[in-house]
Amino acid sequence: SGERFSLVFFTPAMTLAQDTDEKNEDEHATKLALIHSHSVSMLKPMQFRPGSTDALVIMELLDSEKCAYENADIQGFTLKDHACALDVGAHIGVFSRLALSKGCKRIIAYEPEPSNFELLTRNLETVHASSLPIVELHSEAVAHGPSQLRKLVRARNQNDGTKNTWRHSLEEYSQYNDVDETKDLPSESQRNVLERL
């Protein structure tokens, strides 16, 4: 017996119109974040960085017409009422917040990029110290193989000047040709993470 786990690796296709400009993206993301904040009143309001790819993540996950997880045909997958969600590559916490709004009771989130982790921490902060949910945050990557220091690769900003906040990868898995910088950071063994659950 025991609890059933759903392990879903999923990166949705881009659904936004190509002519959407940065200002409209930020305005739309601001509205979505405000509406969403009402559905997770135990958390402080969601924050993001205007002029960055944060807005794209918010629109991709919180726009009910475009939500990648709610509208995708993933066999039997739903975010509703999970006991725990493991968010690997948590960015600024949009998916974690979405899972909480659907009834998830516990979040375990991993995000290696320092500025994203700082915002993730703020976005999953509860209003009251004793408030549920249980949130466990880790400032490290998760990778196949042993736990060790690995090199984080950040791709450069977009050509239109939008600050890149989500195109990063561990060097050994990166396909980015337009690398902006690299940084050593700890990475947890994928096996260790799953065994802890």
Short mmCIF file of C-alpha atoms in Angstrom, two decimals:
data_model
loop_
_atom_site.label_atom_id
_atom_site.label_comp_id
_atom_site.label_asym_id
_atom_site.label_seq_id
_atom_site.Cartn_x
_atom_site.Cartn_y
_atom_site.Cartn_z
CA SER A 1 0.00 0.00 0.00
CA GLY A 2 1.23 3.56 0.58
CA GLU A 3 0.68 6.81 -1.23
CA ARG A 4 0.68 6.88 -5.03
CA PHE A 5 3.16 9.30 -6.58
CA SER A 6 2.77 11.00 -9.93
CA LEU A 7 6.07 11.97 -11.46
CA VAL A 8 5.46 14.23 -14.44
CA PHE A 9 8.22 15.75 -16.54
CA PHE A 10 6.51 18.32 -18.67
CA THR A 11 7.54 21.49 -20.44
CA PRO A 12 4.60 23.06 -22.23
CA ALA A 13 4.77 24.65 -25.66
CA MET A 14 4.77 28.44 -25.90
CA THR A 15 1.20 29.60 -26.47
CA LEU A 16 1.59 33.36 -26.36
CA ALA A 17 1.11 35.53 -29.42
CA GLN A 18 4.38 36.59 -30.97
CA ASP A 19 3.32 40.24 -31.18
CA THR A 20 2.70 40.57 -27.43
CA ASP A 21 4.93 43.34 -26.16
CA GLU A 22 6.79 43.43 -22.86
CA LYS A 23 4.55 46.10 -21.30
CA ASN A 24 1.39 44.10 -22.05
CA GLU A 25 3.04 40.92 -20.73
CA ASP A 26 3.87 42.66 -17.45
CA GLU A 27 0.37 44.15 -17.16
CA HIS A 28 -1.30 40.80 -17.87
CA ALA A 29 1.02 38.97 -15.44
CA THR A 30 0.29 41.58 -12.75
CA LYS A 31 -3.47 41.02 -13.12
CA LEU A 32 -3.09 37.23 -13.07
CA ALA A 33 -0.81 37.35 -10.02
CA LEU A 34 -3.31 39.55 -8.16
CA ILE A 35 -6.26 37.28 -8.98
CA HIS A 36 -4.23 34.20 -8.07
CA SER A 37 -3.12 35.71 -4.74
CA HIS A 38 -6.78 35.64 -3.62
CA SER A 39 -6.87 31.84 -4.10
CA VAL A 40 -3.88 31.30 -1.78
CA SER A 41 -4.68 33.81 0.95
CA MET A 42 -2.36 32.02 3.39
CA LEU A 43 0.58 33.29 1.28
CA LYS A 44 1.82 36.80 0.78
CA PRO A 45 0.97 38.33 -2.63
CA MET A 46 3.00 37.03 -5.56
CA GLN A 47 5.93 39.14 -6.73
CA PHE A 48 7.80 39.08 -10.04
CA ARG A 49 10.39 41.13 -11.91
CA PRO A 50 8.88 43.42 -14.56
CA GLY A 51 10.77 43.36 -17.84
CA SER A 52 11.76 39.73 -17.33
CA THR A 53 10.65 36.29 -18.45
CA ASP A 54 8.87 35.92 -15.06
CA ALA A 55 5.74 37.33 -16.75
CA LEU A 56 5.79 34.51 -19.31
CA VAL A 57 5.82 31.86 -16.57
CA ILE A 58 2.93 33.55 -14.77
CA MET A 59 0.87 33.76 -17.97
CA GLU A 60 1.68 30.17 -18.94
CA LEU A 61 0.54 28.75 -15.60
CA LEU A 62 -2.06 31.12 -14.20
CA ASP A 63 -4.05 32.09 -17.29
CA SER A 64 -6.98 29.65 -17.09
CA GLU A 65 -7.30 29.55 -20.89
CA LYS A 66 -3.61 28.76 -21.42
CA CYS A 67 -2.62 26.89 -18.27
CA ALA A 68 -0.21 24.23 -19.43
CA TYR A 69 -1.05 21.77 -16.66
CA GLU A 70 -4.80 22.24 -16.59
CA ASN A 71 -5.30 22.08 -20.36
CA ALA A 72 -2.72 19.47 -21.36
CA ASP A 73 -3.78 15.92 -22.04
CA ILE A 74 -1.53 14.16 -19.53
CA GLN A 75 -2.97 10.75 -18.72
CA GLY A 76 -4.85 11.08 -15.44
CA PHE A 77 -2.75 13.98 -14.14
CA THR A 78 -4.38 16.66 -12.05
CA LEU A 79 -3.07 19.11 -9.48
CA LYS A 80 -6.16 18.76 -7.30
CA ASP A 81 -5.69 17.69 -3.67
CA HIS A 82 -2.21 16.19 -3.79
CA ALA A 83 -0.62 15.57 -0.39
CA CYS A 84 2.74 16.81 -1.70
CA ALA A 85 4.16 18.46 -4.83
CA LEU A 86 7.85 18.23 -5.72
CA ASP A 87 8.77 21.31 -7.77
CA VAL A 88 12.20 20.83 -9.35
CA GLY A 89 13.37 23.99 -11.09
CA ALA A 90 10.83 25.98 -9.10
CA HIS A 91 11.82 29.36 -10.61
CA ILE A 92 9.86 31.98 -8.59
CA GLY A 93 7.24 29.57 -7.23
CA VAL A 94 4.37 29.95 -9.70
CA PHE A 95 3.81 26.18 -10.09
CA SER A 96 4.12 25.65 -6.32
CA ARG A 97 1.51 28.35 -5.70
CA LEU A 98 -0.76 26.85 -8.36
CA ALA A 99 -0.50 23.43 -6.65
CA LEU A 100 -1.35 25.03 -3.29
CA SER A 101 -4.37 26.75 -4.82
CA LYS A 102 -5.59 23.32 -5.99
CA GLY A 103 -5.43 21.86 -2.47
CA CYS A 104 -1.87 20.56 -2.17
CA LYS A 105 -0.80 20.40 1.49
CA ARG A 106 3.00 20.30 1.18
CA ILE A 107 5.54 21.73 -1.28
CA ILE A 108 9.15 20.64 -1.69
CA ALA A 109 10.84 23.07 -4.09
CA TYR A 110 14.34 23.14 -5.59
CA GLU A 111 15.72 26.19 -7.42
CA PRO A 112 19.44 26.65 -8.09
CA GLU A 113 19.52 30.19 -9.51
CA PRO A 114 20.13 32.62 -6.60
CA SER A 115 17.90 35.54 -7.66
CA ASN A 116 15.05 33.14 -8.51
CA PHE A 117 15.48 31.39 -5.16
CA GLU A 118 15.23 34.71 -3.32
CA LEU A 119 11.93 35.48 -5.06
CA LEU A 120 10.73 31.87 -4.60
CA THR A 121 11.29 32.27 -0.86
CA ARG A 122 9.21 35.46 -0.77
CA ASN A 123 6.47 33.99 -2.98
CA LEU A 124 6.01 30.96 -0.72
CA GLU A 125 6.15 32.89 2.54
CA THR A 126 3.02 32.48 4.64
CA VAL A 127 1.12 35.42 6.08
CA HIS A 128 1.28 33.95 9.60
CA ALA A 129 4.15 31.83 10.92
CA SER A 130 1.80 29.04 12.02
CA SER A 131 -0.10 28.92 8.71
CA LEU A 132 -0.26 25.84 6.57
CA PRO A 133 0.99 24.73 4.07
CA ILE A 134 4.27 23.04 4.81
CA VAL A 135 6.88 24.48 2.46
CA GLU A 136 10.41 23.11 2.18
CA LEU A 137 12.80 25.11 -0.02
CA HIS A 138 16.23 24.07 -1.33
CA SER A 139 18.69 26.38 -3.05
CA GLU A 140 20.24 23.69 -5.24
CA ALA A 141 19.75 21.77 -8.45
CA VAL A 142 18.54 18.19 -8.74
CA ALA A 143 20.47 15.97 -11.14
CA HIS A 144 21.08 12.40 -12.12
CA GLY A 145 24.11 10.88 -10.43
CA PRO A 146 25.83 11.69 -7.14
CA SER A 147 25.28 14.83 -5.07
CA GLN A 148 28.14 17.21 -5.89
CA LEU A 149 29.09 20.71 -7.03
CA ARG A 150 28.01 21.29 -10.64
CA LYS A 151 28.24 24.25 -12.96
CA LEU A 152 25.07 26.30 -13.55
CA VAL A 153 24.93 27.84 -17.03
CA ARG A 154 22.81 30.95 -17.67
CA ALA A 155 21.77 31.84 -21.19
CA ARG A 156 21.95 35.49 -22.19
CA ASN A 157 19.02 37.92 -22.06
CA GLN A 158 16.54 38.01 -24.93
CA ASN A 159 17.30 40.15 -27.99
CA ASP A 160 14.48 42.57 -27.13
CA GLY A 161 16.15 43.34 -23.77
CA THR A 162 13.85 41.14 -21.67
CA LYS A 163 15.85 39.85 -18.70
CA ASN A 164 16.28 36.09 -18.87
CA THR A 165 15.19 34.53 -15.57
CA TRP A 166 14.37 31.00 -16.65
CA ARG A 167 16.86 29.80 -19.26
CA HIS A 168 19.48 28.11 -17.12
CA SER A 169 20.70 24.56 -16.82
CA LEU A 170 23.47 22.44 -15.40
CA GLU A 171 26.39 22.59 -17.82
CA GLU A 172 26.48 18.86 -18.52
CA TYR A 173 22.83 18.94 -19.65
CA SER A 174 22.80 22.37 -21.31
CA GLN A 175 22.08 22.88 -24.99
CA TYR A 176 22.51 26.65 -24.80
CA ASN A 177 24.94 28.16 -27.29
CA ASP A 178 24.39 31.70 -26.04
CA VAL A 179 25.86 31.34 -22.55
CA ASP A 180 26.01 34.49 -20.44
CA GLU A 181 27.78 33.16 -17.35
CA THR A 182 28.42 30.07 -15.26
CA LYS A 183 28.52 29.47 -11.52
CA ASP A 184 29.34 26.47 -9.30
CA LEU A 185 26.46 25.34 -7.09
CA PRO A 186 25.44 22.27 -5.09
CA SER A 187 23.24 19.66 -6.72
CA GLU A 188 21.26 16.99 -4.94
CA SER A 189 21.04 13.46 -6.27
CA GLN A 190 17.70 12.82 -7.96
CA ARG A 191 17.56 9.45 -6.20
CA ASN A 192 18.11 11.07 -2.77
CA VAL A 193 15.31 13.56 -3.38
CA LEU A 194 12.80 10.89 -4.40
CA GLU A 195 13.79 8.53 -1.58
CA ARG A 196 13.15 11.26 1.00
CA LEU A 197 9.54 11.53 -0.14
#
